[in-house]
Short mmCIF file of C-alpha atoms and ligand atoms in Angstrom, two decimals:
data_model
loop_
_atom_site.label_atom_id
_atom_site.label_comp_id
_atom_site.label_asym_id
_atom_site.label_seq_id
_atom_site.Cartn_x
_atom_site.Cartn_y
_atom_site.Cartn_z
CA UNK F 1 -15.16 11.52 -2.07
CA UNK F 2 -13.87 13.53 0.92
CA UNK F 3 -15.92 16.18 2.74
CA UNK F 4 -12.90 18.48 3.12
CA UNK F 5 -12.04 20.29 -0.13
CA UNK F 6 -8.42 20.48 1.06
CA UNK F 7 -8.24 16.65 1.35
CA UNK F 8 -10.07 16.20 -1.95
CA UNK F 9 -7.43 18.36 -3.68
CA UNK F 10 -4.57 16.57 -1.93
CA UNK F 11 -6.02 13.23 -3.01
CA UNK F 12 -6.54 14.25 -6.64
CA UNK F 13 -2.97 15.50 -6.76
CA UNK F 14 -1.78 12.27 -5.17
CA UNK F 15 -3.60 10.27 -7.89
CA UNK F 16 -1.81 12.26 -10.60
CA UNK F 17 1.62 12.20 -9.03
CA UNK F 18 1.51 8.48 -8.17
CA UNK F 19 -0.36 7.25 -11.24
CA UNK F 20 -0.61 3.49 -11.40
CA UNK F 21 0.55 2.98 -7.82
CA UNK F 22 -2.68 1.23 -6.78
CA UNK F 23 -1.62 -0.11 -3.37
CA UNK F 24 -0.07 3.19 -2.33
CA UNK F 25 -3.15 5.15 -3.38
CA UNK F 26 -5.38 2.64 -1.53
CA UNK F 27 -3.40 3.13 1.69
CA UNK F 28 -3.47 6.94 1.34
CA UNK F 29 -7.20 6.90 0.62
CA UNK F 30 -7.98 4.88 3.80
CA UNK F 31 -5.84 7.30 5.84
CA UNK F 32 -7.48 10.42 4.35
CA UNK F 33 -10.91 8.95 5.09
CA UNK F 34 -10.04 9.11 8.80
CA UNK F 35 -8.37 12.53 8.64
CA UNK F 36 -11.55 13.86 6.99
CA UNK F 37 -13.25 13.57 10.37
CA UNK F 38 -10.93 16.06 12.08
CA UNK F 39 -9.21 18.20 9.48
CA UNK F 40 -11.68 21.12 9.50
CA UNK F 41 -11.25 21.52 13.25
CA UNK F 42 -7.53 22.28 12.98
CA UNK F 43 -6.56 24.81 10.28
CA UNK F 44 -2.84 24.19 10.99
CA UNK F 45 -3.07 20.81 9.24
CA UNK F 46 -3.73 22.58 5.92
CA UNK F 47 -1.66 25.69 6.62
CA UNK F 48 1.46 23.63 7.39
CA UNK F 49 0.94 21.26 4.47
CA UNK F 50 0.98 18.36 6.94
CA UNK F 51 -0.92 15.89 4.78
CA UNK F 52 1.04 16.73 1.57
CA UNK F 53 4.24 16.13 3.50
CA UNK F 54 2.98 12.94 5.17
CA UNK F 55 2.11 11.29 1.86
CA UNK F 56 5.46 12.11 0.22
CA UNK F 57 8.37 9.84 1.22
CA UNK F 58 11.37 11.65 2.65
CA UNK F 59 13.57 9.52 0.43
CA UNK F 60 13.01 6.73 -2.08
CA UNK F 61 15.96 4.63 -3.13
CA UNK F 62 15.87 2.12 -5.93
CA UNK F 63 18.83 0.13 -7.19
CA UNK F 64 20.08 -2.70 -9.37
CA UNK F 65 20.75 -6.03 -7.67
CA UNK F 66 22.85 -8.26 -9.95
CA UNK F 67 23.74 -11.81 -8.84
CA UNK F 68 24.93 -15.08 -10.36
CA UNK F 69 22.67 -18.16 -10.25
CA UNK F 70 23.86 -21.75 -9.80
CA UNK F 71 24.21 -22.18 -13.55
CA UNK F 72 26.61 -19.24 -13.82
CA UNK F 73 23.94 -17.02 -15.39
CA UNK F 74 23.77 -13.37 -14.32
CA UNK F 75 20.35 -12.29 -13.01
CA UNK F 76 19.18 -8.79 -12.23
CA UNK F 77 16.53 -7.76 -9.69
CA UNK F 78 15.30 -4.37 -8.54
CA UNK F 79 15.98 -3.35 -4.91
CA UNK F 80 14.16 -0.68 -2.90
CA UNK F 81 14.41 1.17 0.39
CA UNK F 82 11.76 3.79 1.07
CA UNK F 83 12.49 6.10 4.01
CA UNK F 84 9.06 7.55 4.55
CA UNK F 85 9.01 9.58 7.73
CA UNK F 86 11.59 10.13 10.45
CA UNK F 87 9.72 12.73 12.55
CA UNK F 88 9.51 10.52 15.63
CA UNK F 89 12.62 8.34 15.24
CA UNK F 90 14.99 6.65 12.79
CA UNK F 91 13.37 4.86 9.84
CA UNK F 92 12.27 1.37 10.85
CA UNK F 93 10.53 -1.34 8.86
CA UNK F 94 10.89 -4.72 7.26
CA UNK F 95 12.37 -6.04 4.01
CA UNK F 96 10.21 -8.01 1.59
CA UNK F 97 11.50 -10.40 -1.09
CA UNK F 98 8.71 -11.44 -3.43
CA UNK F 99 8.13 -11.47 -7.18
CA UNK F 100 5.30 -8.95 -6.76
CA UNK F 101 7.46 -6.26 -5.10
CA UNK F 102 7.36 -2.89 -6.86
CA UNK F 103 7.53 0.80 -5.92
CA UNK F 104 3.81 1.01 -5.11
CA UNK F 105 3.93 -1.92 -2.71
CA UNK F 106 7.04 -0.77 -0.88
CA UNK F 107 5.65 2.80 -0.63
CA UNK F 108 2.34 1.62 0.80
CA UNK F 109 4.14 -0.57 3.33
CA UNK F 110 6.48 2.26 4.39
CA UNK F 111 3.55 4.72 4.66
CA UNK F 112 1.53 2.33 6.85
CA UNK F 113 4.64 1.57 8.89
CA UNK F 114 4.95 5.24 9.86
CA UNK F 115 1.60 5.22 11.68
CA UNK F 116 1.98 1.65 12.99
CA UNK F 117 5.32 2.55 14.56
CA UNK F 118 3.79 5.70 16.07
CA UNK F 119 1.10 3.51 17.71
CA UNK F 120 3.69 1.35 19.45
CA UNK F 121 4.65 4.34 21.60
CA UNK F 122 8.32 3.72 20.74
CA UNK F 123 10.55 6.32 19.00
CA UNK F 124 10.51 4.68 15.54
CA UNK F 125 10.03 6.38 12.18
CA UNK F 126 8.65 4.56 9.14
CA UNK F 127 10.50 2.79 6.33
CA UNK F 128 10.39 -0.38 4.23
CA UNK F 129 12.56 -2.15 1.70
CA UNK F 130 12.73 -5.17 -0.51
CA UNK F 131 13.25 -6.58 -3.95
CA UNK F 132 11.28 -8.37 -6.69
CA UNK F 133 13.23 -11.52 -5.87
CA UNK F 134 11.50 -14.75 -4.86
CA UNK F 135 13.56 -16.93 -2.51
CA UNK F 136 11.21 -19.92 -3.05
CA UNK F 137 12.96 -22.61 -5.04
CA UNK F 138 16.39 -20.92 -4.88
CA UNK F 139 19.40 -22.69 -3.45
CA UNK F 140 21.01 -21.43 -0.26
CA UNK F 141 24.01 -20.24 -2.27
CA UNK F 142 21.77 -18.24 -4.62
CA UNK F 143 19.95 -16.64 -1.70
CA UNK F 144 23.22 -15.71 0.01
CA UNK F 145 24.64 -14.15 -3.17
CA UNK F 146 21.44 -12.25 -3.72
CA UNK F 147 21.36 -10.95 -0.12
CA UNK F 148 25.01 -9.87 -0.38
CA UNK F 149 24.38 -7.98 -3.62
CA UNK F 150 21.29 -6.31 -2.12
CA UNK F 151 23.27 -5.22 0.91
CA UNK F 152 26.29 -4.08 -1.15
CA UNK F 153 24.07 -1.17 -2.18
CA UNK F 154 21.56 -0.81 0.67
CA UNK F 155 24.25 -0.51 3.40
CA UNK F 156 24.90 3.12 2.42
CA UNK F 157 21.49 4.16 3.65
CA UNK F 158 21.30 2.08 6.85
CA UNK F 159 22.59 2.53 10.40
CA UNK F 160 21.53 2.04 14.02
CA UNK F 161 20.46 5.68 14.30
CA UNK F 162 19.42 6.11 10.67
CA UNK F 163 17.44 3.19 9.26
CA UNK F 164 17.00 -0.26 10.78
CA UNK F 165 15.50 -2.99 8.56
CA UNK F 166 13.94 -6.29 9.63
CA UNK F 167 12.25 -9.24 7.90
CA UNK F 168 8.87 -9.39 6.14
CA UNK F 169 7.32 -11.68 3.58
CA UNK F 170 10.05 -13.89 2.10
CA UNK F 171 12.69 -12.60 4.51
CA UNK F 172 13.12 -14.78 7.60
CA UNK F 173 15.98 -15.82 9.89
CA UNK F 174 18.14 -17.20 7.04
CA UNK F 175 17.92 -14.05 4.86
CA UNK F 176 18.41 -11.74 7.84
CA UNK F 177 21.57 -13.67 8.74
CA UNK F 178 23.02 -13.19 5.25
CA UNK F 179 21.98 -9.53 5.06
CA UNK F 180 23.30 -8.65 8.53
CA UNK F 181 26.54 -10.63 8.00
CA UNK F 182 27.37 -8.71 4.84
CA UNK F 183 26.42 -5.37 6.37
CA UNK F 184 28.75 -6.03 9.30
CA UNK F 185 31.57 -6.99 6.95
CA UNK F 186 31.40 -3.96 4.68
CA UNK F 187 30.75 -1.45 7.48
CA UNK F 188 33.45 -3.07 9.64
CA UNK F 189 31.39 -2.59 12.80
CA UNK F 190 28.93 -4.59 14.89
CA UNK F 191 25.81 -2.54 15.47
CA UNK F 192 22.13 -3.31 15.89
CA UNK F 193 21.36 -2.26 12.32
CA UNK F 194 18.90 -5.07 11.76
CA UNK F 195 16.22 -6.63 13.92
CA UNK F 196 14.98 -10.21 13.89
CA UNK F 197 18.63 -11.26 14.22
CA UNK F 198 19.54 -14.76 15.44
CA UNK F 199 19.92 -15.12 19.23
CA UNK F 200 23.63 -15.85 18.92
CA UNK F 201 24.34 -12.46 17.33
CA UNK F 202 22.17 -9.91 19.08
CA UNK F 203 18.58 -10.97 18.39
CA UNK F 204 15.81 -10.70 20.93
CA UNK F 205 13.97 -13.65 22.43
CA UNK F 206 10.42 -13.75 21.08
CA UNK F 207 11.03 -11.46 18.07
CA UNK F 208 10.26 -14.31 15.66
CA UNK F 209 6.96 -15.04 17.45
CA UNK F 210 6.09 -11.43 18.26
CA UNK F 211 3.85 -10.42 15.37
CA UNK F 212 1.64 -13.50 15.72
CA UNK F 213 1.62 -13.40 19.53
CA UNK F 214 0.93 -9.66 19.52
CA UNK F 215 -1.98 -10.23 17.12
CA UNK F 216 -3.54 -12.63 19.63
CA UNK F 217 -3.00 -10.22 22.54
CA UNK F 218 -4.65 -7.46 20.51
CA UNK F 219 -7.57 -9.76 19.51
CA UNK F 220 -8.04 -10.80 23.15
CA UNK F 221 -8.18 -7.20 24.34
CA UNK F 222 -10.60 -6.32 21.56
CA UNK F 223 -12.89 -9.27 22.31
CA UNK F 224 -12.87 -8.52 25.98
CA UNK F 225 -13.60 -4.81 25.49
CA UNK F 226 -16.25 -5.11 22.80
CA UNK F 227 -17.98 -8.37 23.73
CA UNK F 228 -16.82 -9.29 27.22
CA UNK F 229 -15.35 -12.54 25.82
CA UNK F 230 -12.02 -14.24 25.27
CA UNK F 231 -10.45 -16.52 22.66
CA UNK F 232 -11.32 -19.73 24.50
CA UNK F 233 -13.39 -22.03 22.31
CA UNK F 234 -13.46 -19.61 19.36
CA UNK F 235 -12.99 -21.16 15.89
CA UNK F 236 -10.34 -19.28 13.94
CA UNK F 237 -9.26 -19.35 10.26
CA UNK F 238 -5.76 -18.06 9.45
CA UNK F 239 -4.42 -17.34 5.97
CA UNK F 240 -0.68 -17.66 5.41
CA UNK F 241 1.38 -20.15 7.43
CA UNK F 242 4.60 -18.14 7.57
CA UNK F 243 6.12 -16.16 10.39
CA UNK F 244 2.93 -14.30 11.32
CA UNK F 245 0.32 -16.98 10.55
CA UNK F 246 2.03 -19.96 12.19
CA UNK F 247 2.92 -18.09 15.40
CA UNK F 248 -0.58 -16.57 15.64
CA UNK F 249 -1.97 -20.10 15.26
CA UNK F 250 0.18 -21.46 18.10
CA UNK F 251 -0.58 -18.61 20.50
CA UNK F 252 -4.33 -18.63 19.71
CA UNK F 253 -4.43 -22.40 20.26
CA UNK F 254 -2.56 -21.93 23.55
CA UNK F 255 -5.20 -19.39 24.58
CA UNK F 256 -7.90 -22.02 24.01
CA UNK F 257 -9.02 -21.27 20.43
CA UNK F 258 -9.49 -23.96 17.78
CA UNK F 259 -7.70 -23.29 14.50
CA UNK F 260 -10.15 -24.69 11.93
CA UNK F 261 -8.44 -23.53 8.73
CA UNK F 262 -5.05 -22.40 7.41
CA UNK F 263 -3.58 -21.69 3.97
CA UNK F 264 -0.38 -21.12 2.06
CA UNK F 265 0.40 -20.65 -1.62
CA UNK F 266 -0.28 -24.38 -2.31
CA UNK F 267 -3.84 -24.30 -0.95
CA UNK F 268 -5.86 -24.53 2.28
CA UNK F 269 -6.50 -27.17 4.94
CA UNK F 270 -9.49 -27.29 7.24
CA UNK F 271 -10.42 -29.42 10.21
CA UNK F 272 -13.45 -28.94 12.45
CA UNK F 273 -11.61 -30.47 15.37
CA UNK F 274 -8.59 -28.24 14.95
CA UNK F 275 -5.43 -28.28 12.86
CA UNK F 276 -2.16 -29.54 14.32
CA UNK F 277 -0.50 -26.12 14.45
CA UNK F 278 2.88 -27.45 15.56
CA UNK F 279 2.92 -29.71 12.51
CA UNK F 280 2.16 -26.70 10.26
CA UNK F 281 5.02 -24.76 11.80
CA UNK F 282 7.33 -27.72 11.30
CA UNK F 283 6.31 -28.19 7.67
CA UNK F 284 7.02 -24.52 6.98
CA UNK F 285 10.34 -24.63 8.86
CA UNK F 286 11.28 -27.50 6.52
CA UNK F 287 10.17 -25.28 3.58
CA UNK F 288 7.35 -27.66 2.65
CA UNK F 289 3.86 -26.76 1.48
CA UNK F 290 0.56 -27.35 3.32
CA UNK F 291 -0.33 -29.79 0.55
CA UNK F 292 1.96 -32.14 2.49
CA UNK F 293 -0.25 -31.92 5.60
CA UNK F 294 -1.60 -35.47 6.20
CA UNK F 295 -5.24 -35.91 5.21
CA UNK F 296 -5.55 -39.14 7.17
CA UNK F 297 -9.07 -38.80 8.49
CA UNK F 298 -12.34 -37.62 6.95
CA UNK F 299 -12.66 -34.52 9.10
CA UNK F 300 -9.47 -32.98 7.58
CA UNK F 301 -9.64 -31.65 4.02
CA UNK F 302 -7.33 -29.91 1.58
CA UNK F 303 -8.15 -27.71 -1.42
CA UNK F 304 -5.72 -26.29 -3.92
CA UNK F 305 -7.65 -23.01 -3.96
CA UNK F 306 -6.45 -20.99 -0.93
CA UNK F 307 -9.48 -18.70 -1.25
CA UNK F 308 -11.69 -21.62 -0.08
CA UNK F 309 -10.38 -20.80 3.39
CA UNK F 310 -12.92 -17.98 3.58
CA UNK F 311 -15.80 -20.48 3.16
CA UNK F 312 -14.87 -22.42 6.31
CA UNK F 313 -17.45 -21.86 9.09
CA UNK F 314 -15.67 -19.98 11.86
CA UNK F 315 -15.99 -17.17 14.41
CA UNK F 316 -12.81 -15.16 13.79
CA UNK F 317 -10.44 -14.62 10.86
CA UNK F 318 -6.76 -13.63 11.05
CA UNK F 319 -5.63 -12.81 7.47
CA UNK F 320 -1.84 -13.19 7.70
CA UNK F 321 -0.66 -13.65 4.08
CA UNK F 322 -0.47 -10.56 1.90
CA UNK F 323 -2.16 -7.33 0.71
CA UNK F 324 -5.63 -7.46 -0.89
CA UNK F 325 -6.03 -11.18 -0.33
CA UNK F 326 -9.66 -10.58 0.78
CA UNK F 327 -12.14 -8.93 -1.60
CA UNK F 328 -15.82 -8.24 -1.20
CA UNK F 329 -17.03 -11.68 -2.23
CA UNK F 330 -14.60 -13.30 0.20
CA UNK F 331 -15.96 -10.95 2.87
CA UNK F 332 -19.53 -12.03 2.01
CA UNK F 333 -18.59 -15.68 2.31
CA UNK F 334 -16.92 -15.00 5.65
CA UNK F 335 -20.08 -13.41 6.97
CA UNK F 336 -22.20 -16.30 5.72
CA UNK F 337 -19.81 -18.70 7.48
CA UNK F 338 -20.45 -16.94 10.79
CA UNK F 339 -17.32 -14.82 11.16
CA UNK F 340 -17.98 -11.92 13.55
CA UNK F 341 -14.45 -10.56 13.95
CA UNK F 342 -11.53 -9.96 11.52
CA UNK F 343 -8.12 -8.99 12.86
CA UNK F 344 -5.46 -8.26 10.22
CA UNK F 345 -2.07 -9.90 10.75
CA UNK F 346 -0.79 -9.01 7.30
CA UNK F 347 -0.48 -5.45 6.00
CA UNK F 348 -3.69 -4.33 4.21
CA UNK F 349 -4.96 -7.88 3.49
CA UNK F 350 -8.57 -6.66 3.13
CA UNK F 351 -9.41 -4.35 0.28
CA UNK F 352 -11.59 -1.31 0.91
CA UNK F 353 -14.83 -2.94 -0.27
CA UNK F 354 -14.24 -5.88 2.06
CA UNK F 355 -13.62 -3.51 4.99
CA UNK F 356 -16.82 -1.59 4.21
CA UNK F 357 -18.70 -4.91 4.08
CA UNK F 358 -17.41 -5.82 7.55
CA UNK F 359 -18.13 -2.42 9.06
CA UNK F 360 -21.62 -2.19 7.50
CA UNK F 361 -22.53 -5.61 8.81
CA UNK F 362 -21.34 -5.12 12.40
CA UNK F 363 -18.38 -7.44 11.94
CA UNK F 364 -15.65 -6.26 14.32
CA UNK F 365 -12.59 -5.25 12.35
CA UNK F 366 -9.03 -4.34 13.33
CA UNK F 367 -6.54 -2.96 10.74
CA UNK F 368 -3.03 -4.37 10.44
CA UNK F 369 -1.32 -1.12 11.36
CA UNK F 370 -2.66 -1.61 14.88
CA UNK F 371 -3.10 -5.39 15.23
CA UNK F 372 0.21 -6.52 13.72
CA UNK F 373 2.35 -3.88 15.44
CA UNK F 374 3.74 -6.44 17.92
CA UNK F 375 6.47 -7.40 15.48
CA UNK F 376 7.94 -3.94 15.04
CA UNK F 377 7.36 -3.17 18.72
CA UNK F 378 9.51 -6.17 19.66
CA UNK F 379 12.04 -4.96 17.07
CA UNK F 380 12.11 -1.74 19.08
CA UNK F 381 12.75 -3.85 22.20
CA UNK F 382 15.58 -5.64 20.35
CA UNK F 383 17.13 -2.24 19.50
CA UNK F 384 16.94 -1.23 23.18
CA UNK F 385 18.62 -4.46 24.29
CA UNK F 386 21.35 -3.99 21.64
CA UNK F 387 22.12 -0.48 22.76
CA UNK F 388 22.20 -1.54 26.40
CA UNK F 389 24.39 -4.55 25.46
CA UNK F 390 22.15 -6.99 27.30
CA UNK F 391 19.37 -9.49 26.69
CA UNK F 392 16.01 -9.69 28.40
CA UNK F 393 14.33 -13.01 29.23
CA UNK F 394 11.42 -14.27 27.12
CA UNK F 395 9.10 -13.56 30.07
CA UNK F 396 10.22 -9.94 30.23
CA UNK F 397 9.86 -9.38 26.47
CA UNK F 398 6.43 -11.09 26.49
CA UNK F 399 5.19 -8.87 29.35
CA UNK F 400 6.29 -5.74 27.50
CA UNK F 401 4.70 -6.99 24.27
CA UNK F 402 1.40 -7.68 26.00
CA UNK F 403 1.40 -4.25 27.58
CA UNK F 404 2.19 -2.55 24.28
CA UNK F 405 -0.63 -4.38 22.41
CA UNK F 406 -3.10 -3.57 25.17
CA UNK F 407 -2.12 0.11 24.99
CA UNK F 408 -2.40 0.15 21.20
CA UNK F 409 -5.89 -1.30 21.37
CA UNK F 410 -6.99 1.15 24.07
CA UNK F 411 -5.49 4.11 22.21
CA UNK F 412 -7.28 3.16 18.99
CA UNK F 413 -10.57 2.45 20.78
CA UNK F 414 -10.53 5.65 22.85
CA UNK F 415 -9.70 7.65 19.72
CA UNK F 416 -12.64 6.09 17.88
CA UNK F 417 -14.94 7.10 20.77
CA UNK F 418 -13.54 10.67 20.81
CA UNK F 419 -14.44 11.23 17.15
CA UNK F 420 -17.93 9.77 17.54
CA UNK F 421 -17.21 6.40 15.86
CA UNK F 422 -16.96 4.02 18.82
CA UNK F 423 -15.42 0.68 17.86
CA UNK F 424 -14.36 1.84 14.37
CA UNK F 425 -10.70 0.86 14.74
CA UNK F 426 -9.81 1.90 11.18
CA UNK F 427 -10.57 5.48 12.15
CA UNK F 428 -9.09 5.00 15.62
CA UNK F 429 -5.77 3.56 14.44
CA UNK F 430 -5.24 6.12 11.67
CA UNK F 431 -6.06 9.08 13.88
CA UNK F 432 -4.10 7.90 16.89
CA UNK F 433 -1.03 7.23 14.70
CA UNK F 434 -1.50 10.53 12.88
CA UNK F 435 -1.73 12.53 16.14
CA UNK F 436 1.79 11.52 17.25
CA UNK F 437 3.48 12.07 13.88
CA UNK F 438 1.63 15.39 13.43
CA UNK F 439 2.74 16.71 16.78
CA UNK F 440 6.38 15.83 16.05
CA UNK F 441 6.27 17.34 12.54
CA UNK F 442 4.66 20.52 13.78
CA UNK F 443 7.33 21.00 16.45
CA UNK F 444 10.21 20.50 13.99
CA UNK F 445 9.38 23.14 11.37
CA UNK F 446 9.07 22.77 7.63
CA UNK F 447 11.43 19.95 6.71
P1 NDP A 1 6.23 -15.22 5.40
O1 NDP A 1 6.96 -15.18 4.12
O2 NDP A 1 6.89 -15.80 6.59
O3 NDP A 1 4.84 -15.98 5.22
C1 NDP A 1 3.90 -15.61 4.27
C2 NDP A 1 2.90 -16.75 4.16
O4 NDP A 1 1.80 -16.35 3.34
C3 NDP A 1 3.48 -17.99 3.52
O5 NDP A 1 2.97 -19.14 4.20
C4 NDP A 1 2.98 -17.93 2.10
O6 NDP A 1 2.85 -19.20 1.49
C5 NDP A 1 1.61 -17.33 2.32
N1 NDP A 1 1.02 -16.65 1.20
C6 NDP A 1 1.55 -15.70 0.41
N2 NDP A 1 0.61 -15.25 -0.46
C7 NDP A 1 -0.54 -15.96 -0.16
C8 NDP A 1 -1.85 -15.95 -0.67
N3 NDP A 1 -2.22 -15.12 -1.63
N4 NDP A 1 -2.78 -16.78 -0.07
C9 NDP A 1 -2.43 -17.62 0.93
N5 NDP A 1 -1.19 -17.65 1.44
C10 NDP A 1 -0.27 -16.84 0.89
O7 NDP A 1 5.78 -13.71 5.68
P2 NDP A 1 5.29 -13.07 7.06
O8 NDP A 1 4.49 -14.04 7.82
O9 NDP A 1 6.47 -12.41 7.68
O10 NDP A 1 4.37 -11.90 6.51
C11 NDP A 1 2.99 -12.11 6.20
C12 NDP A 1 2.29 -10.76 6.22
O11 NDP A 1 2.41 -10.15 7.51
C13 NDP A 1 2.83 -9.72 5.22
O12 NDP A 1 1.76 -8.91 4.80
C14 NDP A 1 3.76 -8.88 6.09
O13 NDP A 1 3.94 -7.59 5.56
C15 NDP A 1 2.99 -8.85 7.40
N6 NDP A 1 3.77 -8.55 8.59
C16 NDP A 1 4.89 -9.25 8.92
C17 NDP A 1 5.55 -8.96 10.07
C18 NDP A 1 6.75 -9.73 10.53
O14 NDP A 1 7.25 -9.45 11.61
N7 NDP A 1 7.25 -10.72 9.77
C19 NDP A 1 5.13 -7.87 10.95
C20 NDP A 1 3.90 -7.25 10.57
C21 NDP A 1 3.25 -7.59 9.41
P3 NDP A 1 4.15 -20.15 1.16
O15 NDP A 1 4.66 -20.57 2.54
O16 NDP A 1 3.54 -21.27 0.43
O17 NDP A 1 5.08 -19.30 0.39
O1 2IT A 2 5.30 -4.90 8.63
C1 2IT A 2 5.98 -4.92 9.67
O2 2IT A 2 5.67 -4.29 10.71
C2 2IT A 2 7.22 -5.74 9.69
N1 2IT A 2 7.50 -6.42 8.72
C3 2IT A 2 8.12 -5.70 10.87
C4 2IT A 2 8.99 -4.49 10.83
C5 2IT A 2 10.12 -4.44 11.84
O3 2IT A 2 10.92 -3.52 11.70
O4 2IT A 2 10.17 -5.27 12.74
#
């Protein structure tokens, strides 16, 4: 599978040692595919065991999270925090609450986060946490008790210079409030040990919007560089209507695009003339499903199958829901529907066959570890503001975010050119992220 015998051995060993961890192995395999292009040119990579160390988390913590539901029944979930790599800074990465959460998913997310964070240019290592708990349908009291129980264990491993969590799927402003509040109480100190905080207690302006906005800035830079175009008039389909999807929809619309399709777990809506993106954001803020979006004229339609989103004729797709939501047959439908560019807002939403389909058919493709880095980058800006004890204006944060996304795109593109694969941003993002982490690991000895 890999040209380098060293990488082939590393991969086979990885398969054995992480048996059954499909998502983690998928993420490692994509990464090794890029490293294969350069590994023979630098014998130090093998001599220093760089890849073996990079694919092994520095620390993996798993713990029991017991809580009491509204009927007085004790429930038990499994909590995780994976501290993957701290070569360039303290561990940094989100927290996911979803029924599907397991060790493989948290490890893949923490692994990807390491290289994503390196791409931001900020001093942030890689980590991720979460639990197999689904907040949907739970009362506020249940969610608070769950968050408090999660934090009663997780707090030991967190700190402003050690490990700084944030939100992710299923963890938004409400959950972050409960998690941060309990952390502050048991640590008896007020530190910036969480990002995505509310504005009244140390959050940064634009952090909630940052992943979606950053995605649009990245897509704009990519369109301009590769096609000399912008988002104006482009028809976009967006999966997921949560934090990333709804904010990407609003920014893309503001930049002149037409959002012709969106989805959530209840299904998908499409409208040739453009979806009312503010209404979608409001529905989700009220914790309602897209099935409640009014179908009051014939040009708007709803389907209970969210996969039908990929059949909607469009120019660009922003997958913003979850990992492996797009397989090869979805990718084929997307191509048939006219999509010429796919920019990942979620982490690893396209499986490897789908990515190959895009690349083999000249569909421009940007991986999440580059395109969705605006969220964690703005988390980095929140940490800076917290440690300076001040708050920047939305304009200032937005300017910095734009600059960071532009730099990430350029870094990935220039790297793809340097290795003879111009425009292959999968290779570009992995190698550019790798270069920074490698340099730091090499300088710090065998640890
Ligand atoms: P949210 O929980 O806010 O939103 C997730 C959305 O996806 C919800 O609308 C949910 O539907 C929908 N959804 C989940 N599964 C599916 C599916 N299979 N098909 C269609 N829709 C689905 O999470 P985020 O927006 O924060 O995260 C989305 C993705 O972006 C994740 O992969 C996350 O790791 C990644 N990400 C998040 C960042 C952040 O800052 N939050 C930063 C970088 C990446 P419903 O509303 O019905 O539950
Ligand atoms: O996947 C991600 O980059 C996030 N969920 C955001 C992480 C963060 O620390 O802001």
